[in-house]
Short mmCIF file of N, CA and C and ligand atoms in Angstrom, two decimals:
data_model
loop_
_atom_site.label_atom_id
_atom_site.label_comp_id
_atom_site.label_asym_id
_atom_site.label_seq_id
_atom_site.Cartn_x
_atom_site.Cartn_y
_atom_site.Cartn_z
N MET A 1 -46.33 105.88 -25.19
CA MET A 1 -45.54 105.48 -26.38
C MET A 1 -46.37 104.57 -27.27
N SER A 2 -47.00 103.58 -26.66
CA SER A 2 -47.78 102.66 -27.48
C SER A 2 -48.99 103.38 -28.10
N ASP A 3 -49.46 104.43 -27.42
CA ASP A 3 -50.57 105.21 -27.98
C ASP A 3 -50.18 105.82 -29.32
N LEU A 4 -48.96 106.35 -29.36
CA LEU A 4 -48.48 106.98 -30.59
C LEU A 4 -48.45 105.97 -31.75
N ILE A 5 -47.96 104.80 -31.44
CA ILE A 5 -47.87 103.75 -32.47
C ILE A 5 -49.28 103.36 -32.92
N ASP A 6 -50.18 103.24 -31.95
CA ASP A 6 -51.56 102.90 -32.31
C ASP A 6 -52.14 103.94 -33.25
N GLN A 7 -51.93 105.21 -32.91
CA GLN A 7 -52.48 106.28 -33.75
C GLN A 7 -51.87 106.24 -35.14
N ALA A 8 -50.59 105.98 -35.19
CA ALA A 8 -49.91 105.97 -36.48
C ALA A 8 -50.44 104.84 -37.36
N SER A 9 -50.59 103.65 -36.78
CA SER A 9 -51.04 102.53 -37.60
C SER A 9 -52.51 102.70 -37.97
N GLU A 10 -53.26 103.37 -37.10
CA GLU A 10 -54.65 103.64 -37.41
C GLU A 10 -54.75 104.57 -38.61
N ALA A 11 -53.92 105.61 -38.58
CA ALA A 11 -53.91 106.57 -39.68
C ALA A 11 -53.49 105.89 -40.98
N THR A 12 -52.52 105.00 -40.88
CA THR A 12 -52.05 104.28 -42.07
C THR A 12 -53.17 103.42 -42.64
N GLU A 13 -53.89 102.73 -41.73
CA GLU A 13 -54.99 101.88 -42.18
C GLU A 13 -56.05 102.70 -42.89
N ARG A 14 -56.37 103.85 -42.30
CA ARG A 14 -57.41 104.70 -42.89
C ARG A 14 -56.96 105.17 -44.28
N PHE A 15 -55.72 105.57 -44.36
CA PHE A 15 -55.19 106.06 -45.64
C PHE A 15 -55.23 104.95 -46.69
N THR A 16 -54.84 103.75 -46.30
CA THR A 16 -54.83 102.62 -47.23
C THR A 16 -56.25 102.31 -47.70
N ALA A 17 -57.20 102.33 -46.77
CA ALA A 17 -58.58 102.02 -47.14
C ALA A 17 -59.10 103.05 -48.13
N GLN A 18 -58.75 104.32 -47.89
CA GLN A 18 -59.20 105.38 -48.80
C GLN A 18 -58.59 105.21 -50.18
N ALA A 19 -57.31 104.90 -50.20
CA ALA A 19 -56.62 104.73 -51.48
C ALA A 19 -57.23 103.57 -52.26
N LEU A 20 -57.54 102.49 -51.54
CA LEU A 20 -58.12 101.33 -52.20
C LEU A 20 -59.51 101.63 -52.74
N SER A 21 -60.33 102.29 -51.95
CA SER A 21 -61.70 102.55 -52.41
C SER A 21 -61.70 103.53 -53.58
N ALA A 22 -60.73 104.44 -53.60
CA ALA A 22 -60.62 105.36 -54.73
C ALA A 22 -60.30 104.58 -55.99
N HIS A 23 -59.48 103.55 -55.82
CA HIS A 23 -59.09 102.71 -56.95
C HIS A 23 -60.27 101.92 -57.50
N ARG A 24 -61.17 101.57 -56.60
CA ARG A 24 -62.25 100.66 -56.99
C ARG A 24 -63.44 101.37 -57.60
N LEU A 25 -63.39 102.70 -57.71
CA LEU A 25 -64.52 103.40 -58.30
C LEU A 25 -64.82 102.83 -59.69
N PRO A 26 -66.08 102.54 -59.94
CA PRO A 26 -66.43 101.89 -61.22
C PRO A 26 -66.49 102.88 -62.37
N GLU A 27 -65.43 103.63 -62.54
CA GLU A 27 -65.45 104.66 -63.58
C GLU A 27 -65.43 104.06 -64.98
N ASP A 28 -64.94 102.82 -65.09
CA ASP A 28 -64.84 102.18 -66.40
C ASP A 28 -66.20 102.11 -67.10
N LYS A 29 -67.26 101.89 -66.32
CA LYS A 29 -68.57 101.69 -66.92
C LYS A 29 -69.14 102.96 -67.52
N THR A 30 -68.66 104.10 -67.09
CA THR A 30 -69.20 105.35 -67.59
C THR A 30 -68.34 105.93 -68.70
N ARG A 31 -67.17 105.35 -68.90
CA ARG A 31 -66.27 105.87 -69.92
C ARG A 31 -66.68 105.40 -71.30
N TYR A 32 -66.56 106.27 -72.26
CA TYR A 32 -66.87 105.89 -73.63
C TYR A 32 -65.66 105.24 -74.28
N SER A 33 -65.95 104.26 -75.09
CA SER A 33 -64.88 103.65 -75.85
C SER A 33 -64.61 104.51 -77.08
N TYR A 34 -63.40 104.44 -77.57
CA TYR A 34 -63.05 105.17 -78.78
C TYR A 34 -63.58 104.42 -79.98
N SER A 35 -64.00 105.15 -81.01
CA SER A 35 -64.49 104.48 -82.21
C SER A 35 -63.32 104.06 -83.09
N HIS A 36 -62.19 104.72 -82.90
CA HIS A 36 -61.00 104.37 -83.67
C HIS A 36 -59.80 104.20 -82.75
N CYS A 37 -58.92 103.31 -83.15
CA CYS A 37 -57.74 103.00 -82.34
C CYS A 37 -56.85 104.25 -82.19
N MET A 38 -56.43 104.52 -80.96
CA MET A 38 -55.57 105.67 -80.70
C MET A 38 -54.20 105.50 -81.33
N ASP A 39 -53.82 104.24 -81.51
CA ASP A 39 -52.46 103.93 -81.97
C ASP A 39 -52.37 103.93 -83.49
N CYS A 40 -53.20 103.11 -84.14
CA CYS A 40 -53.06 102.92 -85.58
C CYS A 40 -54.21 103.58 -86.35
N GLY A 41 -55.25 104.04 -85.65
CA GLY A 41 -56.34 104.73 -86.32
C GLY A 41 -57.36 103.81 -86.98
N GLU A 42 -57.19 102.51 -86.83
CA GLU A 42 -58.16 101.56 -87.37
C GLU A 42 -59.46 101.64 -86.56
N PRO A 43 -60.61 101.45 -87.23
CA PRO A 43 -61.86 101.45 -86.48
C PRO A 43 -61.93 100.29 -85.50
N ILE A 44 -62.48 100.56 -84.32
CA ILE A 44 -62.64 99.51 -83.31
C ILE A 44 -64.05 98.94 -83.46
N PRO A 45 -64.20 97.64 -83.63
CA PRO A 45 -65.53 97.04 -83.80
C PRO A 45 -66.45 97.39 -82.63
N GLN A 46 -67.72 97.64 -82.94
CA GLN A 46 -68.67 98.04 -81.89
C GLN A 46 -68.75 96.99 -80.78
N ALA A 47 -68.64 95.72 -81.16
CA ALA A 47 -68.72 94.65 -80.16
C ALA A 47 -67.60 94.84 -79.12
N ARG A 48 -66.43 95.21 -79.61
CA ARG A 48 -65.30 95.43 -78.70
C ARG A 48 -65.52 96.69 -77.87
N GLN A 49 -66.05 97.73 -78.51
CA GLN A 49 -66.32 98.97 -77.77
C GLN A 49 -67.25 98.71 -76.60
N LYS A 50 -68.23 97.82 -76.84
CA LYS A 50 -69.19 97.52 -75.77
C LYS A 50 -68.59 96.59 -74.74
N ALA A 51 -67.81 95.62 -75.20
CA ALA A 51 -67.25 94.61 -74.29
C ALA A 51 -66.21 95.23 -73.37
N VAL A 52 -65.40 96.14 -73.92
CA VAL A 52 -64.33 96.75 -73.14
C VAL A 52 -64.65 98.23 -72.96
N ALA A 53 -65.27 98.58 -71.83
CA ALA A 53 -65.63 99.97 -71.59
C ALA A 53 -64.39 100.84 -71.54
N GLY A 54 -64.41 101.91 -72.28
CA GLY A 54 -63.29 102.84 -72.26
C GLY A 54 -62.07 102.36 -73.02
N CYS A 55 -62.27 101.41 -73.93
CA CYS A 55 -61.10 100.93 -74.66
C CYS A 55 -60.67 101.96 -75.70
N LYS A 56 -59.37 102.07 -75.89
CA LYS A 56 -58.82 103.09 -76.77
C LYS A 56 -58.03 102.48 -77.92
N LEU A 57 -57.80 101.18 -77.85
CA LEU A 57 -56.96 100.53 -78.85
C LEU A 57 -57.71 99.39 -79.52
N CYS A 58 -57.33 99.10 -80.76
CA CYS A 58 -57.88 97.93 -81.43
C CYS A 58 -57.24 96.68 -80.82
N VAL A 59 -57.76 95.52 -81.21
CA VAL A 59 -57.30 94.29 -80.58
C VAL A 59 -55.79 94.12 -80.76
N LEU A 60 -55.31 94.37 -81.98
CA LEU A 60 -53.89 94.17 -82.26
C LEU A 60 -53.01 95.07 -81.40
N CYS A 61 -53.37 96.36 -81.36
CA CYS A 61 -52.57 97.30 -80.58
C CYS A 61 -52.68 97.02 -79.09
N GLN A 62 -53.87 96.56 -78.67
CA GLN A 62 -54.05 96.22 -77.26
C GLN A 62 -53.12 95.08 -76.88
N GLU A 63 -53.08 94.05 -77.75
CA GLU A 63 -52.18 92.92 -77.49
C GLU A 63 -50.74 93.40 -77.42
N ASP A 64 -50.41 94.26 -78.35
CA ASP A 64 -49.06 94.82 -78.39
C ASP A 64 -48.74 95.55 -77.10
N ALA A 65 -49.68 96.39 -76.67
CA ALA A 65 -49.48 97.19 -75.47
C ALA A 65 -49.33 96.28 -74.26
N GLU A 66 -50.14 95.20 -74.22
CA GLU A 66 -50.06 94.29 -73.08
C GLU A 66 -48.73 93.55 -73.06
N LYS A 67 -48.26 93.19 -74.25
CA LYS A 67 -46.96 92.51 -74.33
C LYS A 67 -45.86 93.44 -73.82
N ARG A 68 -45.94 94.69 -74.26
CA ARG A 68 -44.93 95.67 -73.84
C ARG A 68 -44.98 95.85 -72.32
N LYS A 69 -46.23 95.91 -71.79
CA LYS A 69 -46.39 96.12 -70.36
C LYS A 69 -45.81 94.92 -69.59
N ALA A 70 -46.08 93.72 -70.11
CA ALA A 70 -45.59 92.51 -69.47
C ALA A 70 -44.07 92.50 -69.45
N LEU A 71 -43.47 92.96 -70.55
CA LEU A 71 -42.01 92.98 -70.62
C LEU A 71 -41.43 93.98 -69.63
N GLN A 72 -42.13 95.13 -69.52
CA GLN A 72 -41.64 96.15 -68.58
C GLN A 72 -41.75 95.67 -67.14
N GLY A 73 -42.77 94.81 -66.89
CA GLY A 73 -42.98 94.34 -65.52
C GLY A 73 -41.93 93.34 -65.08
N LEU A 74 -41.17 92.80 -66.03
CA LEU A 74 -40.17 91.78 -65.67
C LEU A 74 -38.98 92.39 -64.94
ZN1 ZN B 101 -54.66 99.73 -83.42
#
């Protein structure tokens, strides 16, 4: 009986470790930033494109999106 439980928790641990490592893939560094904001179409400054790999929104829309996300998280 205890063997079964051991196997189950082992499998769970393995699955969790895999899920975590998949999350940690540094894909952000290879993603291109958008030259224009996806939301309002304003150009995104090159400094921001470089600073935030894979960014899709201008600063204003990003702030907006983060505020919305924060509200949803409540
Ligand atoms: Zn924008």
